[in-house]
Amino acid sequence: MTDTDHSLLRATEIIRRAKAEKAQRPSIAGFFDEATNTVTYVVHDPATCEAAIIDSVLDFQAASGRTSNGSADLVVEYVRKHDLTVTWILETHAHADHISAAPYLQERLGGKLGIGRDIIRVQEVFGKLFNAGTDFERDGSQFDQLFDDGDCISIGSIEGIALHVPGHTPADMAFIFGDAAFVGDTVFMPDFGTARADFPGGDAGELYRSIRRLLSLPNETRLFLCHDYKAPGRDEYAWETTVKQQREENVHVRDGVTEEEFVAMRTGRDKELPMPKLIMPSVQVNIRGGRLPEPEENGVSYIKIPVNAV
């Protein structure tokens, strides 16, 4: 953290105020999708019942190309059961491991769809890869809100802030509401480590700096993770930790690990990782705000697979 990191200072103020004032602490429900190891969150203000949905999942069968809404319907059921008003539907980044259910949820529950402004960079790269053509706008217009680092965001009376945390992809954002930070694909549970940084636009050094920035938040900050894969020796899925726990225990980026050490580890590890099973459909849809490519003349949408191009 530098003396000029005003966004982080503001985030720290929000977190400390939430610790001191119970009314500034959000209620959080996590919905784990084991098929993609993804957690969707519904975050709401108990006082006003305003809510945000973070990193939703559309069920997708790669072999058949069929979509379904079972995971998203659990979120809809929860929101309606608790009489919540959805203000935001947020994406921490353009996911490569699952398709977003944002349009489905927005149609049923309302709310603005938001993502980091650097989604435009991701659209440029993958628009070319998928030969999306001139009809595909590469300006982020598929989303209602493009967030910059330090932008204020709230749900009801609970204050929040968006922090740009690139490295996994250029567009990664962490969203903080009260004392809770939703950090997307930056860190995982301490016994599993950190996210990969070898996608187009990814950078291991940048990821390290983003993580260390997050870990300069107050120790008691609750961190909510986008994924869990059950590290060896652990039998249960988990997706909540704290800054303190990460600084003391994260196997990749705990206190004392230098950027040089991290980059060497992350680069070597990433070379051995297979591509995510759903990367082609996921990215192709998610850069469109979760919308399928426009149907062709027969009324069917098609997912492209670029051959020998990646």
mmCIF file of C-alpha atoms in Angstrom:
data_model
loop_
_atom_site.group_PDB
_atom_site.id
_atom_site.type_symbol
_atom_site.label_atom_id
_atom_site.label_comp_id
_atom_site.label_asym_id
_atom_site.label_seq_id
_atom_site.Cartn_x
_atom_site.Cartn_y
_atom_site.Cartn_z
ATOM 1 C CA MET A 1 0.000 0.000 0.000
ATOM 2 C CA THR A 2 1.335 3.446 -0.899
ATOM 3 C CA ASP A 3 0.584 6.774 0.711
ATOM 4 C CA THR A 4 -1.392 7.728 -2.374
ATOM 5 C CA ASP A 5 -3.655 4.655 -2.468
ATOM 6 C CA HIS A 6 -6.781 6.603 -1.611
ATOM 7 C CA SER A 7 -9.094 3.773 -2.733
ATOM 8 C CA LEU A 8 -7.551 1.412 -0.206
ATOM 9 C CA LEU A 9 -7.711 4.025 2.539
ATOM 10 C CA ARG A 10 -11.395 4.490 1.793
ATOM 11 C CA ALA A 11 -11.956 0.717 1.809
ATOM 12 C CA THR A 12 -10.226 0.502 5.185
ATOM 13 C CA GLU A 13 -12.499 3.215 6.586
ATOM 14 C CA ILE A 14 -15.590 1.341 5.361
ATOM 15 C CA ILE A 15 -14.417 -1.932 6.918
ATOM 16 C CA ARG A 16 -13.532 -0.350 10.264
ATOM 17 C CA ARG A 17 -16.842 1.472 10.408
ATOM 18 C CA ALA A 18 -18.635 -1.818 9.796
ATOM 19 C CA LYS A 19 -16.717 -3.431 12.626
ATOM 20 C CA ALA A 20 -17.804 -0.619 14.944
ATOM 21 C CA GLU A 21 -21.389 -0.354 13.693
ATOM 22 C CA LYS A 22 -23.447 -3.515 13.365
ATOM 23 C CA ALA A 23 -25.819 -1.769 10.948
ATOM 24 C CA GLN A 24 -22.970 -1.567 8.407
ATOM 25 C CA ARG A 25 -22.460 -5.342 8.276
ATOM 26 C CA PRO A 26 -24.213 -7.120 5.395
ATOM 27 C CA SER A 27 -26.038 -10.421 5.506
ATOM 28 C CA ILE A 28 -24.426 -12.924 3.126
ATOM 29 C CA ALA A 29 -25.650 -16.189 1.601
ATOM 30 C CA GLY A 30 -23.388 -18.349 -0.557
ATOM 31 C CA PHE A 31 -24.616 -20.810 -3.198
ATOM 32 C CA PHE A 32 -21.968 -23.346 -4.200
ATOM 33 C CA ASP A 33 -22.141 -24.898 -7.655
ATOM 34 C CA GLU A 34 -20.083 -28.078 -7.435
ATOM 35 C CA ALA A 35 -20.102 -28.631 -11.205
ATOM 36 C CA THR A 36 -17.967 -25.495 -11.685
ATOM 37 C CA ASN A 37 -16.647 -25.087 -8.107
ATOM 38 C CA THR A 38 -18.141 -21.579 -8.120
ATOM 39 C CA VAL A 39 -19.798 -19.649 -5.309
ATOM 40 C CA THR A 40 -22.576 -17.171 -6.050
ATOM 41 C CA TYR A 41 -23.306 -14.657 -3.307
ATOM 42 C CA VAL A 42 -26.429 -12.760 -2.329
ATOM 43 C CA VAL A 43 -25.378 -9.821 -0.164
ATOM 44 C CA HIS A 44 -28.026 -7.666 1.458
ATOM 45 C CA ASP A 45 -28.644 -4.878 3.907
ATOM 46 C CA PRO A 46 -30.861 -6.246 6.713
ATOM 47 C CA ALA A 47 -32.269 -2.770 7.368
ATOM 48 C CA THR A 48 -33.525 -2.020 3.848
ATOM 49 C CA CYS A 49 -33.481 -5.487 2.215
ATOM 50 C CA GLU A 50 -31.556 -4.093 -0.769
ATOM 51 C CA ALA A 51 -29.245 -6.708 -2.261
ATOM 52 C CA ALA A 52 -26.454 -7.470 -4.692
ATOM 53 C CA ILE A 53 -25.879 -10.776 -6.479
ATOM 54 C CA ILE A 54 -22.233 -11.568 -7.208
ATOM 55 C CA ASP A 55 -20.875 -14.098 -9.767
ATOM 56 C CA SER A 56 -23.967 -16.044 -10.786
ATOM 57 C CA VAL A 57 -23.926 -19.390 -12.630
ATOM 58 C CA LEU A 58 -25.928 -20.602 -15.623
ATOM 59 C CA ASP A 59 -25.945 -24.395 -15.853
ATOM 60 C CA PHE A 60 -24.399 -25.612 -19.113
ATOM 61 C CA GLN A 61 -23.928 -29.096 -20.523
ATOM 62 C CA ALA A 62 -20.926 -28.920 -22.844
ATOM 63 C CA ALA A 63 -21.660 -32.218 -24.588
ATOM 64 C CA SER A 64 -25.196 -31.265 -25.601
ATOM 65 C CA GLY A 65 -24.892 -27.467 -25.637
ATOM 66 C CA ARG A 66 -27.979 -27.196 -23.435
ATOM 67 C CA THR A 67 -28.442 -24.556 -20.744
ATOM 68 C CA SER A 68 -30.658 -24.708 -17.664
ATOM 69 C CA ASN A 69 -31.373 -22.495 -14.684
ATOM 70 C CA GLY A 70 -31.302 -24.730 -11.625
ATOM 71 C CA SER A 71 -28.423 -22.879 -9.935
ATOM 72 C CA ALA A 72 -29.865 -19.461 -10.736
ATOM 73 C CA ASP A 73 -33.333 -20.486 -9.561
ATOM 74 C CA LEU A 74 -31.932 -21.192 -6.087
ATOM 75 C CA VAL A 75 -30.843 -17.571 -5.988
ATOM 76 C CA VAL A 76 -34.231 -16.358 -7.227
ATOM 77 C CA GLU A 77 -35.976 -18.451 -4.580
ATOM 78 C CA TYR A 78 -33.771 -17.038 -1.819
ATOM 79 C CA VAL A 79 -34.271 -13.435 -2.926
ATOM 80 C CA ARG A 80 -38.041 -13.814 -3.091
ATOM 81 C CA LYS A 81 -38.265 -15.759 0.184
ATOM 82 C CA HIS A 82 -36.457 -12.951 2.016
ATOM 83 C CA ASP A 83 -38.326 -10.206 0.127
ATOM 84 C CA LEU A 84 -35.120 -8.611 -1.141
ATOM 85 C CA THR A 85 -34.797 -5.884 -3.742
ATOM 86 C CA VAL A 86 -31.872 -6.539 -6.068
ATOM 87 C CA THR A 87 -29.937 -3.355 -6.793
ATOM 88 C CA TRP A 88 -26.830 -4.875 -8.386
ATOM 89 C CA ILE A 89 -25.861 -7.986 -10.317
ATOM 90 C CA LEU A 90 -22.070 -7.950 -10.260
ATOM 91 C CA GLU A 91 -19.322 -9.859 -12.034
ATOM 92 C CA THR A 92 -15.853 -9.864 -10.501
ATOM 93 C CA HIS A 93 -14.485 -10.600 -14.017
ATOM 94 C CA ALA A 94 -15.330 -12.380 -17.281
ATOM 95 C CA HIS A 95 -15.198 -15.935 -16.003
ATOM 96 C CA ALA A 96 -13.510 -18.724 -17.942
ATOM 97 C CA ASP A 97 -14.993 -21.611 -15.968
ATOM 98 C CA HIS A 98 -18.734 -20.951 -15.981
ATOM 99 C CA ILE A 99 -21.355 -18.980 -17.868
ATOM 100 C CA SER A 100 -22.990 -16.076 -16.070
ATOM 101 C CA ALA A 101 -26.717 -16.203 -15.347
ATOM 102 C CA ALA A 102 -26.902 -12.402 -15.100
ATOM 103 C CA PRO A 103 -29.464 -11.812 -17.891
ATOM 104 C CA TYR A 104 -31.758 -14.518 -16.502
ATOM 105 C CA LEU A 105 -31.552 -13.050 -12.995
ATOM 106 C CA GLN A 106 -31.934 -9.488 -14.220
ATOM 107 C CA GLU A 107 -35.099 -10.393 -16.098
ATOM 108 C CA ARG A 108 -36.625 -11.912 -12.951
ATOM 109 C CA LEU A 109 -35.211 -9.757 -10.189
ATOM 110 C CA GLY A 110 -34.071 -6.466 -11.729
ATOM 111 C CA GLY A 111 -30.867 -4.691 -10.769
ATOM 112 C CA LYS A 112 -28.004 -3.176 -12.747
ATOM 113 C CA LEU A 113 -25.334 -5.419 -14.290
ATOM 114 C CA GLY A 114 -21.818 -4.255 -13.407
ATOM 115 C CA ILE A 115 -18.207 -5.267 -14.114
ATOM 116 C CA GLY A 116 -14.772 -3.617 -14.196
ATOM 117 C CA ARG A 117 -14.074 -1.130 -16.979
ATOM 118 C CA ASP A 118 -11.206 -3.184 -18.327
ATOM 119 C CA ILE A 119 -13.724 -5.698 -19.644
ATOM 120 C CA ILE A 120 -13.194 -3.617 -22.795
ATOM 121 C CA ARG A 121 -9.621 -4.963 -23.021
ATOM 122 C CA VAL A 122 -10.920 -8.506 -22.565
ATOM 123 C CA GLN A 123 -13.546 -7.947 -25.263
ATOM 124 C CA GLU A 124 -10.867 -6.755 -27.675
ATOM 125 C CA VAL A 125 -8.699 -9.839 -27.159
ATOM 126 C CA PHE A 126 -11.441 -12.434 -27.252
ATOM 127 C CA GLY A 127 -13.481 -10.634 -29.894
ATOM 128 C CA LYS A 128 -10.547 -11.212 -32.226
ATOM 129 C CA LEU A 129 -10.011 -14.805 -31.077
ATOM 130 C CA PHE A 130 -13.643 -15.711 -31.751
ATOM 131 C CA ASN A 131 -13.826 -13.588 -34.911
ATOM 132 C CA ALA A 132 -16.905 -11.930 -33.455
ATOM 133 C CA GLY A 133 -17.199 -9.423 -36.286
ATOM 134 C CA THR A 134 -18.155 -5.768 -36.325
ATOM 135 C CA ASP A 135 -21.598 -6.418 -34.839
ATOM 136 C CA PHE A 136 -19.957 -7.256 -31.501
ATOM 137 C CA GLU A 137 -19.412 -3.970 -29.681
ATOM 138 C CA ARG A 138 -16.108 -3.885 -27.810
ATOM 139 C CA ASP A 139 -17.010 -0.979 -25.544
ATOM 140 C CA GLY A 140 -18.561 -2.619 -22.483
ATOM 141 C CA SER A 141 -22.041 -1.521 -23.562
ATOM 142 C CA GLN A 142 -23.410 -4.987 -22.766
ATOM 143 C CA PHE A 143 -23.192 -3.962 -19.093
ATOM 144 C CA ASP A 144 -25.100 -1.252 -17.236
ATOM 145 C CA GLN A 145 -22.122 -0.070 -15.175
ATOM 146 C CA LEU A 146 -18.360 -0.214 -15.740
ATOM 147 C CA PHE A 147 -16.463 0.238 -12.490
ATOM 148 C CA ASP A 148 -13.161 2.028 -12.004
ATOM 149 C CA ASP A 149 -10.910 1.604 -9.014
ATOM 150 C CA GLY A 150 -12.338 3.470 -6.042
ATOM 151 C CA ASP A 151 -15.884 3.803 -7.326
ATOM 152 C CA CYS A 152 -18.450 3.913 -4.552
ATOM 153 C CA ILE A 153 -21.168 1.283 -4.517
ATOM 154 C CA SER A 154 -23.816 0.655 -1.888
ATOM 155 C CA ILE A 155 -26.698 -1.644 -1.022
ATOM 156 C CA GLY A 156 -29.269 0.183 1.021
ATOM 157 C CA SER A 157 -27.486 1.918 3.889
ATOM 158 C CA ILE A 158 -24.366 -0.254 3.658
ATOM 159 C CA GLU A 159 -21.399 1.512 2.115
ATOM 160 C CA GLY A 160 -19.158 -0.187 -0.417
ATOM 161 C CA ILE A 161 -16.310 0.346 -2.822
ATOM 162 C CA ALA A 162 -14.913 -1.307 -5.955
ATOM 163 C CA LEU A 163 -11.198 -2.105 -6.119
ATOM 164 C CA HIS A 164 -9.373 -2.990 -9.331
ATOM 165 C CA VAL A 165 -7.336 -6.171 -8.696
ATOM 166 C CA PRO A 166 -5.941 -7.286 -12.079
ATOM 167 C CA GLY A 167 -3.577 -10.168 -12.717
ATOM 168 C CA HIS A 168 -5.849 -13.146 -13.222
ATOM 169 C CA THR A 169 -7.421 -11.085 -16.012
ATOM 170 C CA PRO A 170 -7.111 -7.344 -16.748
ATOM 171 C CA ALA A 171 -10.677 -6.683 -15.617
ATOM 172 C CA ASP A 172 -10.806 -8.307 -12.165
ATOM 173 C CA MET A 173 -12.564 -6.294 -9.476
ATOM 174 C CA ALA A 174 -13.072 -6.850 -5.769
ATOM 175 C CA PHE A 175 -16.306 -5.506 -4.329
ATOM 176 C CA ILE A 176 -16.384 -4.494 -0.666
ATOM 177 C CA PHE A 177 -19.620 -4.065 1.262
ATOM 178 C CA GLY A 178 -19.214 -3.186 4.932
ATOM 179 C CA ASP A 179 -16.666 -5.607 6.434
ATOM 180 C CA ALA A 180 -16.951 -8.140 3.576
ATOM 181 C CA ALA A 181 -14.743 -8.251 0.479
ATOM 182 C CA PHE A 182 -15.719 -10.351 -2.529
ATOM 183 C CA VAL A 183 -12.367 -10.946 -4.161
ATOM 184 C CA GLY A 184 -13.215 -13.052 -7.222
ATOM 185 C CA ASP A 185 -10.321 -15.064 -8.665
ATOM 186 C CA THR A 186 -7.400 -13.553 -6.757
ATOM 187 C CA VAL A 187 -6.872 -15.800 -3.747
ATOM 188 C CA PHE A 188 -8.469 -19.115 -2.837
ATOM 189 C CA MET A 189 -8.590 -20.743 0.584
ATOM 190 C CA PRO A 190 -5.186 -20.490 2.283
ATOM 191 C CA ASP A 191 -4.474 -24.208 1.855
ATOM 192 C CA PHE A 192 -5.086 -23.975 -1.917
ATOM 193 C CA GLY A 193 -3.334 -20.721 -2.732
ATOM 194 C CA THR A 194 -4.019 -18.343 -5.595
ATOM 195 C CA ALA A 195 -5.585 -18.065 -9.050
ATOM 196 C CA ARG A 196 -3.771 -18.687 -12.314
ATOM 197 C CA ALA A 197 -2.410 -15.768 -14.325
ATOM 198 C CA ASP A 198 -1.803 -17.251 -17.775
ATOM 199 C CA PHE A 199 -4.956 -16.193 -19.593
ATOM 200 C CA PRO A 200 -4.620 -13.467 -22.260
ATOM 201 C CA GLY A 201 -3.899 -10.236 -20.432
ATOM 202 C CA GLY A 202 -3.034 -12.038 -17.208
ATOM 203 C CA ASP A 203 0.166 -11.230 -15.359
ATOM 204 C CA ALA A 204 1.600 -13.035 -12.323
ATOM 205 C CA GLY A 205 3.434 -9.971 -11.026
ATOM 206 C CA GLU A 206 0.300 -7.876 -11.304
ATOM 207 C CA LEU A 207 -1.677 -10.594 -9.503
ATOM 208 C CA TYR A 208 0.848 -10.600 -6.651
ATOM 209 C CA ARG A 209 0.565 -6.839 -6.260
ATOM 210 C CA SER A 210 -3.245 -7.005 -6.354
ATOM 211 C CA ILE A 211 -3.295 -9.699 -3.687
ATOM 212 C CA ARG A 212 -0.866 -7.869 -1.432
ATOM 213 C CA ARG A 213 -3.028 -4.774 -1.849
ATOM 214 C CA LEU A 214 -6.063 -6.717 -0.660
ATOM 215 C CA LEU A 215 -4.067 -8.188 2.210
ATOM 216 C CA SER A 216 -3.202 -4.697 3.449
ATOM 217 C CA LEU A 217 -6.856 -4.284 4.436
ATOM 218 C CA PRO A 218 -7.650 -4.701 8.158
ATOM 219 C CA ASN A 219 -6.908 -8.185 9.497
ATOM 220 C CA GLU A 220 -10.535 -8.805 10.435
ATOM 221 C CA THR A 221 -11.834 -8.176 6.900
ATOM 222 C CA ARG A 222 -13.946 -11.108 5.771
ATOM 223 C CA LEU A 223 -12.869 -12.416 2.368
ATOM 224 C CA PHE A 224 -15.398 -14.274 0.233
ATOM 225 C CA LEU A 225 -13.896 -16.334 -2.582
ATOM 226 C CA CYS A 226 -15.291 -17.158 -6.008
ATOM 227 C CA HIS A 227 -14.116 -20.782 -6.031
ATOM 228 C CA ASP A 228 -13.018 -23.695 -3.884
ATOM 229 C CA TYR A 229 -11.449 -26.972 -4.969
ATOM 230 C CA LYS A 230 -10.857 -28.723 -1.605
ATOM 231 C CA ALA A 231 -7.109 -28.779 -1.088
ATOM 232 C CA PRO A 232 -5.565 -32.208 -0.410
ATOM 233 C CA GLY A 233 -6.426 -33.352 3.095
ATOM 234 C CA ARG A 234 -9.564 -31.183 3.367
ATOM 235 C CA ASP A 235 -12.933 -32.915 2.996
ATOM 236 C CA GLU A 236 -15.292 -29.936 2.997
ATOM 237 C CA TYR A 237 -15.731 -27.074 0.561
ATOM 238 C CA ALA A 238 -15.044 -23.634 2.059
ATOM 239 C CA TRP A 239 -15.121 -20.100 0.685
ATOM 240 C CA GLU A 240 -14.818 -17.649 3.578
ATOM 241 C CA THR A 241 -11.581 -16.571 5.186
ATOM 242 C CA THR A 242 -9.983 -13.389 6.567
ATOM 243 C CA VAL A 243 -7.116 -11.116 5.675
ATOM 244 C CA LYS A 244 -5.273 -12.277 8.798
ATOM 245 C CA GLN A 245 -5.634 -15.942 7.900
ATOM 246 C CA GLN A 246 -4.448 -15.335 4.351
ATOM 247 C CA ARG A 247 -1.419 -13.358 5.487
ATOM 248 C CA GLU A 248 -0.402 -16.062 7.929
ATOM 249 C CA GLU A 249 -1.310 -19.243 6.047
ATOM 250 C CA ASN A 250 -1.741 -18.842 2.281
ATOM 251 C CA VAL A 251 0.567 -21.421 0.728
ATOM 252 C CA HIS A 252 1.412 -19.151 -2.233
ATOM 253 C CA VAL A 253 1.342 -15.591 -0.987
ATOM 254 C CA ARG A 254 1.572 -15.439 2.821
ATOM 255 C CA ASP A 255 3.653 -12.735 4.470
ATOM 256 C CA GLY A 256 7.307 -13.142 3.589
ATOM 257 C CA VAL A 257 6.795 -14.431 0.035
ATOM 258 C CA THR A 258 8.421 -12.004 -2.389
ATOM 259 C CA GLU A 259 7.019 -10.998 -5.764
ATOM 260 C CA GLU A 260 9.944 -12.737 -7.477
ATOM 261 C CA GLU A 261 9.256 -15.980 -5.608
ATOM 262 C CA PHE A 262 5.545 -15.773 -6.344
ATOM 263 C CA VAL A 263 6.009 -15.091 -10.065
ATOM 264 C CA ALA A 264 8.394 -18.035 -10.402
ATOM 265 C CA MET A 265 5.966 -20.338 -8.589
ATOM 266 C CA ARG A 266 2.864 -19.091 -10.395
ATOM 267 C CA THR A 267 4.448 -19.179 -13.855
ATOM 268 C CA GLY A 268 5.739 -22.707 -13.398
ATOM 269 C CA ARG A 269 2.484 -23.944 -11.942
ATOM 270 C CA ASP A 270 0.365 -22.364 -14.666
ATOM 271 C CA LYS A 271 2.342 -24.152 -17.383
ATOM 272 C CA GLU A 272 1.149 -27.454 -15.938
ATOM 273 C CA LEU A 273 -2.533 -26.556 -15.613
ATOM 274 C CA PRO A 274 -5.052 -27.688 -18.244
ATOM 275 C CA MET A 275 -7.366 -25.104 -19.771
ATOM 276 C CA PRO A 276 -10.715 -24.818 -17.969
ATOM 277 C CA LYS A 277 -13.244 -27.237 -19.473
ATOM 278 C CA LEU A 278 -15.772 -24.509 -20.230
ATOM 279 C CA ILE A 279 -13.426 -21.699 -21.252
ATOM 280 C CA MET A 280 -14.641 -21.467 -24.871
ATOM 281 C CA PRO A 281 -18.373 -21.158 -24.166
ATOM 282 C CA SER A 282 -17.856 -19.226 -20.931
ATOM 283 C CA VAL A 283 -15.656 -16.420 -22.199
ATOM 284 C CA GLN A 284 -17.564 -16.171 -25.469
ATOM 285 C CA VAL A 285 -20.812 -15.589 -23.576
ATOM 286 C CA ASN A 286 -19.496 -13.664 -20.578
ATOM 287 C CA ILE A 287 -17.862 -10.919 -22.645
ATOM 288 C CA ARG A 288 -21.414 -10.316 -23.897
ATOM 289 C CA GLY A 289 -22.716 -9.814 -20.362
ATOM 290 C CA GLY A 290 -23.914 -13.422 -20.138
ATOM 291 C CA ARG A 291 -25.861 -13.293 -23.387
ATOM 292 C CA LEU A 292 -25.528 -15.973 -26.037
ATOM 293 C CA PRO A 293 -24.216 -14.974 -29.478
ATOM 294 C CA GLU A 294 -26.921 -13.649 -31.782
ATOM 295 C CA PRO A 295 -28.962 -16.477 -33.354
ATOM 296 C CA GLU A 296 -28.165 -17.281 -36.948
ATOM 297 C CA GLU A 297 -30.767 -17.431 -39.734
ATOM 298 C CA ASN A 298 -32.110 -20.749 -38.395
ATOM 299 C CA GLY A 299 -32.826 -19.193 -35.005
ATOM 300 C CA VAL A 300 -30.040 -21.096 -33.198
ATOM 301 C CA SER A 301 -27.104 -19.562 -31.289
ATOM 302 C CA TYR A 302 -23.712 -21.134 -31.875
ATOM 303 C CA ILE A 303 -20.579 -21.301 -29.739
ATOM 304 C CA LYS A 304 -17.363 -21.124 -31.770
ATOM 305 C CA ILE A 305 -14.312 -23.245 -31.054
ATOM 306 C CA PRO A 306 -11.178 -21.739 -32.608
ATOM 307 C CA VAL A 307 -9.034 -24.648 -33.823
ATOM 308 C CA ASN A 308 -5.278 -24.518 -33.159
ATOM 309 C CA ALA A 309 -5.537 -20.869 -32.194
ATOM 310 C CA VAL A 310 -4.871 -21.030 -28.435
#
